[in-house]
């Protein structure tokens, strides 16, 4: 089958998860100094920005992945559902992270927990690509084996880097937050391999791949 329904369902989950992040930012209670209370919410703002960028980055790379994956099967659908389960869960570790920095306690545990969730997400993203690319089973013919391996190496950086960052968080949580942001910047930056795939959308070869998957 083609990827249309998988991509549409995934986009919906991404959109809901990224919207739910703002619910963690609570309106200051009445009869308080509004200005001071708004400033006091800075951990929530920071956690919101980090997670918004993180989910946006995952969505961009998910989209890039499916510029190359032109067919899906049951196994890939299952891997994608498990990935989406973790994406939908992200507002919770985001709230935990913000609350820990609000209280000024357990920042290490909260940041490590946050990094751990991203590590597992990275494992599922990499697993999806490795499964689809194995033997070129679900990829379009426009993508060479060399580029497929290059993309796999790029995806593999994620879970390794997040696992290291989760360990760093147990020692220096502030450094871990900075590393989370840098990782998002690394992955959100446009990839030449993803951009080149976009140029194949109108390619007859790509179109034929999709039609054969129906």
Short mmCIF file of C-alpha atoms in Angstrom, two decimals:
data_model
loop_
_atom_site.label_atom_id
_atom_site.label_comp_id
_atom_site.label_asym_id
_atom_site.label_seq_id
_atom_site.Cartn_x
_atom_site.Cartn_y
_atom_site.Cartn_z
CA UNK A 1 0.00 0.00 0.00
CA UNK A 2 1.12 3.59 -0.46
CA UNK A 3 2.04 5.99 2.34
CA UNK A 4 -0.85 8.45 2.11
CA UNK A 5 -2.93 7.32 5.08
CA UNK A 6 0.12 6.74 7.28
CA UNK A 7 1.40 10.26 6.62
CA UNK A 8 -2.04 11.83 7.18
CA UNK A 9 -2.55 10.01 10.49
CA UNK A 10 1.00 10.85 11.60
CA UNK A 11 0.55 14.53 10.79
CA UNK A 12 -2.58 14.57 12.94
CA UNK A 13 -0.79 13.08 15.94
CA UNK A 14 2.15 15.46 15.54
CA UNK A 15 -0.23 18.43 15.37
CA UNK A 16 -2.12 17.38 18.51
CA UNK A 17 1.05 16.65 20.51
CA UNK A 18 2.71 19.93 19.60
CA UNK A 19 -0.48 21.84 20.51
CA UNK A 20 -0.85 20.14 23.89
CA UNK A 21 2.54 21.48 24.96
CA UNK A 22 1.08 24.92 25.64
CA UNK A 23 -1.35 23.50 28.20
CA UNK A 24 1.55 23.04 30.60
CA UNK A 25 1.94 26.83 30.83
CA UNK A 26 -0.57 27.81 33.52
CA UNK A 27 -2.21 31.22 33.79
CA UNK A 28 -1.03 32.98 36.99
CA UNK A 29 -3.58 32.86 39.82
CA UNK A 30 -5.65 35.98 40.56
CA UNK A 31 -4.65 38.49 43.22
CA UNK A 32 -0.95 38.00 42.51
CA UNK A 33 1.67 40.26 40.96
CA UNK A 34 1.09 39.41 37.32
CA UNK A 35 4.45 40.61 36.07
CA UNK A 36 6.42 38.67 38.67
CA UNK A 37 4.31 35.56 38.14
CA UNK A 38 4.81 35.68 34.37
CA UNK A 39 8.56 35.92 34.86
CA UNK A 40 8.40 33.05 37.33
CA UNK A 41 7.04 30.85 34.55
CA UNK A 42 10.33 30.93 32.62
CA UNK A 43 10.97 27.15 33.08
CA UNK A 44 7.65 26.46 31.38
CA UNK A 45 8.53 28.78 28.51
CA UNK A 46 11.91 27.11 28.09
CA UNK A 47 10.49 23.58 28.22
CA UNK A 48 7.79 24.59 25.74
CA UNK A 49 10.32 25.98 23.25
CA UNK A 50 12.63 22.96 23.56
CA UNK A 51 9.81 20.45 23.08
CA UNK A 52 8.08 22.45 20.34
CA UNK A 53 11.33 22.48 18.39
CA UNK A 54 11.88 18.81 19.17
CA UNK A 55 8.48 17.70 17.86
CA UNK A 56 8.82 20.03 14.89
CA UNK A 57 12.23 18.56 14.14
CA UNK A 58 10.93 14.99 14.35
CA UNK A 59 8.03 15.91 12.05
CA UNK A 60 10.37 17.49 9.48
CA UNK A 61 12.60 14.43 9.44
CA UNK A 62 9.58 12.11 9.39
CA UNK A 63 8.37 14.01 6.33
CA UNK A 64 11.83 13.75 4.76
CA UNK A 65 11.91 10.03 5.46
CA UNK A 66 8.65 9.52 3.57
CA UNK A 67 9.98 11.36 0.55
CA UNK A 68 12.10 8.23 0.16
CA UNK A 69 9.75 5.56 1.54
CA UNK A 70 7.13 5.03 -1.17
CA UNK A 71 5.42 1.87 0.14
CA UNK A 72 4.39 0.62 3.57
CA UNK A 73 3.58 -2.78 5.04
CA UNK A 74 2.29 -4.04 8.37
CA UNK A 75 5.65 -3.95 10.11
CA UNK A 76 6.36 -0.35 9.15
CA UNK A 77 2.84 0.64 10.21
CA UNK A 78 3.44 -0.91 13.63
CA UNK A 79 6.80 0.84 14.05
CA UNK A 80 5.18 4.13 13.08
CA UNK A 81 2.33 3.64 15.58
CA UNK A 82 4.86 3.00 18.36
CA UNK A 83 6.76 6.14 17.35
CA UNK A 84 3.54 8.18 17.45
CA UNK A 85 2.74 6.77 20.90
CA UNK A 86 5.97 8.31 22.16
CA UNK A 87 5.35 11.59 20.34
CA UNK A 88 1.94 11.87 22.00
CA UNK A 89 3.62 11.16 25.37
CA UNK A 90 6.13 14.03 25.03
CA UNK A 91 3.96 16.71 26.71
CA UNK A 92 4.28 14.73 29.97
CA UNK A 93 8.12 14.72 30.26
CA UNK A 94 7.98 18.34 29.14
CA UNK A 95 5.70 19.17 32.10
CA UNK A 96 7.93 17.15 34.44
CA UNK A 97 10.99 19.05 33.23
CA UNK A 98 9.34 22.45 33.69
CA UNK A 99 7.99 21.58 37.14
CA UNK A 100 11.39 20.38 38.35
CA UNK A 101 13.03 23.65 37.36
CA UNK A 102 10.12 25.58 38.91
CA UNK A 103 10.72 23.85 42.25
CA UNK A 104 14.48 23.90 41.94
CA UNK A 105 14.69 20.23 42.89
CA UNK A 106 15.16 16.98 40.96
CA UNK A 107 16.31 18.81 37.83
CA UNK A 108 18.80 16.03 37.11
CA UNK A 109 16.18 13.29 37.20
CA UNK A 110 13.70 15.32 35.13
CA UNK A 111 16.27 16.20 32.45
CA UNK A 112 17.52 12.60 32.31
CA UNK A 113 13.93 11.35 31.99
CA UNK A 114 13.32 13.83 29.18
CA UNK A 115 16.51 12.75 27.41
CA UNK A 116 15.62 9.10 27.87
CA UNK A 117 12.27 9.54 26.12
CA UNK A 118 14.01 11.23 23.19
CA UNK A 119 16.52 8.38 23.09
CA UNK A 120 13.72 5.85 22.65
CA UNK A 121 12.09 8.06 20.01
CA UNK A 122 15.40 8.17 18.15
CA UNK A 123 15.63 4.38 18.31
CA UNK A 124 12.21 4.02 16.70
CA UNK A 125 12.97 6.56 13.99
CA UNK A 126 16.21 4.76 13.15
CA UNK A 127 14.48 1.38 13.26
CA UNK A 128 11.82 2.56 10.82
CA UNK A 129 14.43 3.73 8.37
CA UNK A 130 16.61 0.61 8.73
CA UNK A 131 13.61 -1.63 8.16
CA UNK A 132 12.41 0.31 5.10
CA UNK A 133 15.93 0.53 3.64
CA UNK A 134 16.92 -3.11 4.24
CA UNK A 135 17.23 -4.58 0.77
CA UNK A 136 15.63 -1.35 -0.51
CA UNK A 137 12.32 -3.06 0.34
CA UNK A 138 10.16 0.07 0.76
CA UNK A 139 12.28 2.78 -0.86
CA UNK A 140 11.84 4.46 -4.22
CA UNK A 141 14.25 3.63 -7.01
CA UNK A 142 15.39 7.27 -7.14
CA UNK A 143 17.41 6.73 -3.92
CA UNK A 144 20.76 5.00 -4.22
CA UNK A 145 22.01 2.48 -1.68
CA UNK A 146 24.84 4.87 -0.81
CA UNK A 147 22.43 7.69 0.06
CA UNK A 148 20.24 5.31 2.03
CA UNK A 149 23.24 4.38 4.19
CA UNK A 150 24.14 8.06 4.58
CA UNK A 151 20.63 8.86 5.85
CA UNK A 152 20.79 5.91 8.24
CA UNK A 153 23.99 7.29 9.75
CA UNK A 154 22.30 10.68 10.20
CA UNK A 155 19.35 9.10 11.99
CA UNK A 156 21.65 6.98 14.15
CA UNK A 157 23.25 10.10 15.59
CA UNK A 158 19.97 10.94 17.36
CA UNK A 159 19.56 8.06 19.84
CA UNK A 160 23.28 7.97 20.59
CA UNK A 161 23.47 11.73 21.22
CA UNK A 162 20.30 11.78 23.33
CA UNK A 163 21.50 8.83 25.41
CA UNK A 164 24.75 10.67 26.11
CA UNK A 165 22.80 13.83 26.94
CA UNK A 166 20.57 11.90 29.35
CA UNK A 167 23.69 10.78 31.20
CA UNK A 168 25.05 14.35 31.18
CA UNK A 169 21.73 15.49 32.67
CA UNK A 170 22.39 13.43 35.77
CA UNK A 171 25.44 15.59 36.42
CA UNK A 172 24.79 18.99 34.80
CA UNK A 173 21.10 19.43 33.86
CA UNK A 174 21.64 22.92 32.42
CA UNK A 175 24.23 21.57 29.98
CA UNK A 176 21.80 18.85 28.99
CA UNK A 177 19.15 21.47 28.13
CA UNK A 178 21.67 23.26 25.92
CA UNK A 179 22.54 19.97 24.20
CA UNK A 180 18.84 19.28 23.60
CA UNK A 181 18.58 22.61 21.77
CA UNK A 182 21.75 21.96 19.74
CA UNK A 183 20.49 18.54 18.70
CA UNK A 184 17.24 20.09 17.50
CA UNK A 185 19.18 22.63 15.47
CA UNK A 186 21.29 19.84 13.95
CA UNK A 187 18.27 17.82 12.89
CA UNK A 188 16.03 20.71 11.86
CA UNK A 189 18.64 22.03 9.45
CA UNK A 190 17.61 21.14 5.86
CA UNK A 191 19.34 18.03 4.58
CA UNK A 192 20.60 17.89 1.01
CA UNK A 193 19.40 14.28 0.79
CA UNK A 194 15.86 15.30 1.82
CA UNK A 195 15.87 18.29 -0.51
CA UNK A 196 17.03 16.19 -3.43
CA UNK A 197 14.20 13.78 -2.73
CA UNK A 198 11.68 16.59 -3.09
CA UNK A 199 12.88 17.16 -6.63
CA UNK A 200 11.83 13.59 -7.43
CA UNK A 201 8.21 14.05 -6.41
CA UNK A 202 7.25 14.72 -10.00
CA UNK A 203 9.73 12.16 -11.34
CA UNK A 204 8.03 9.38 -13.36
CA UNK A 205 10.20 6.83 -11.58
CA UNK A 206 8.92 7.94 -8.18
CA UNK A 207 5.34 8.03 -9.41
CA UNK A 208 5.69 4.52 -10.74
CA UNK A 209 7.04 3.33 -7.39
CA UNK A 210 3.99 4.69 -5.60
CA UNK A 211 1.53 3.25 -8.10
CA UNK A 212 3.16 -0.19 -7.83
CA UNK A 213 2.63 -0.06 -4.06
CA UNK A 214 -1.14 0.40 -4.38
#
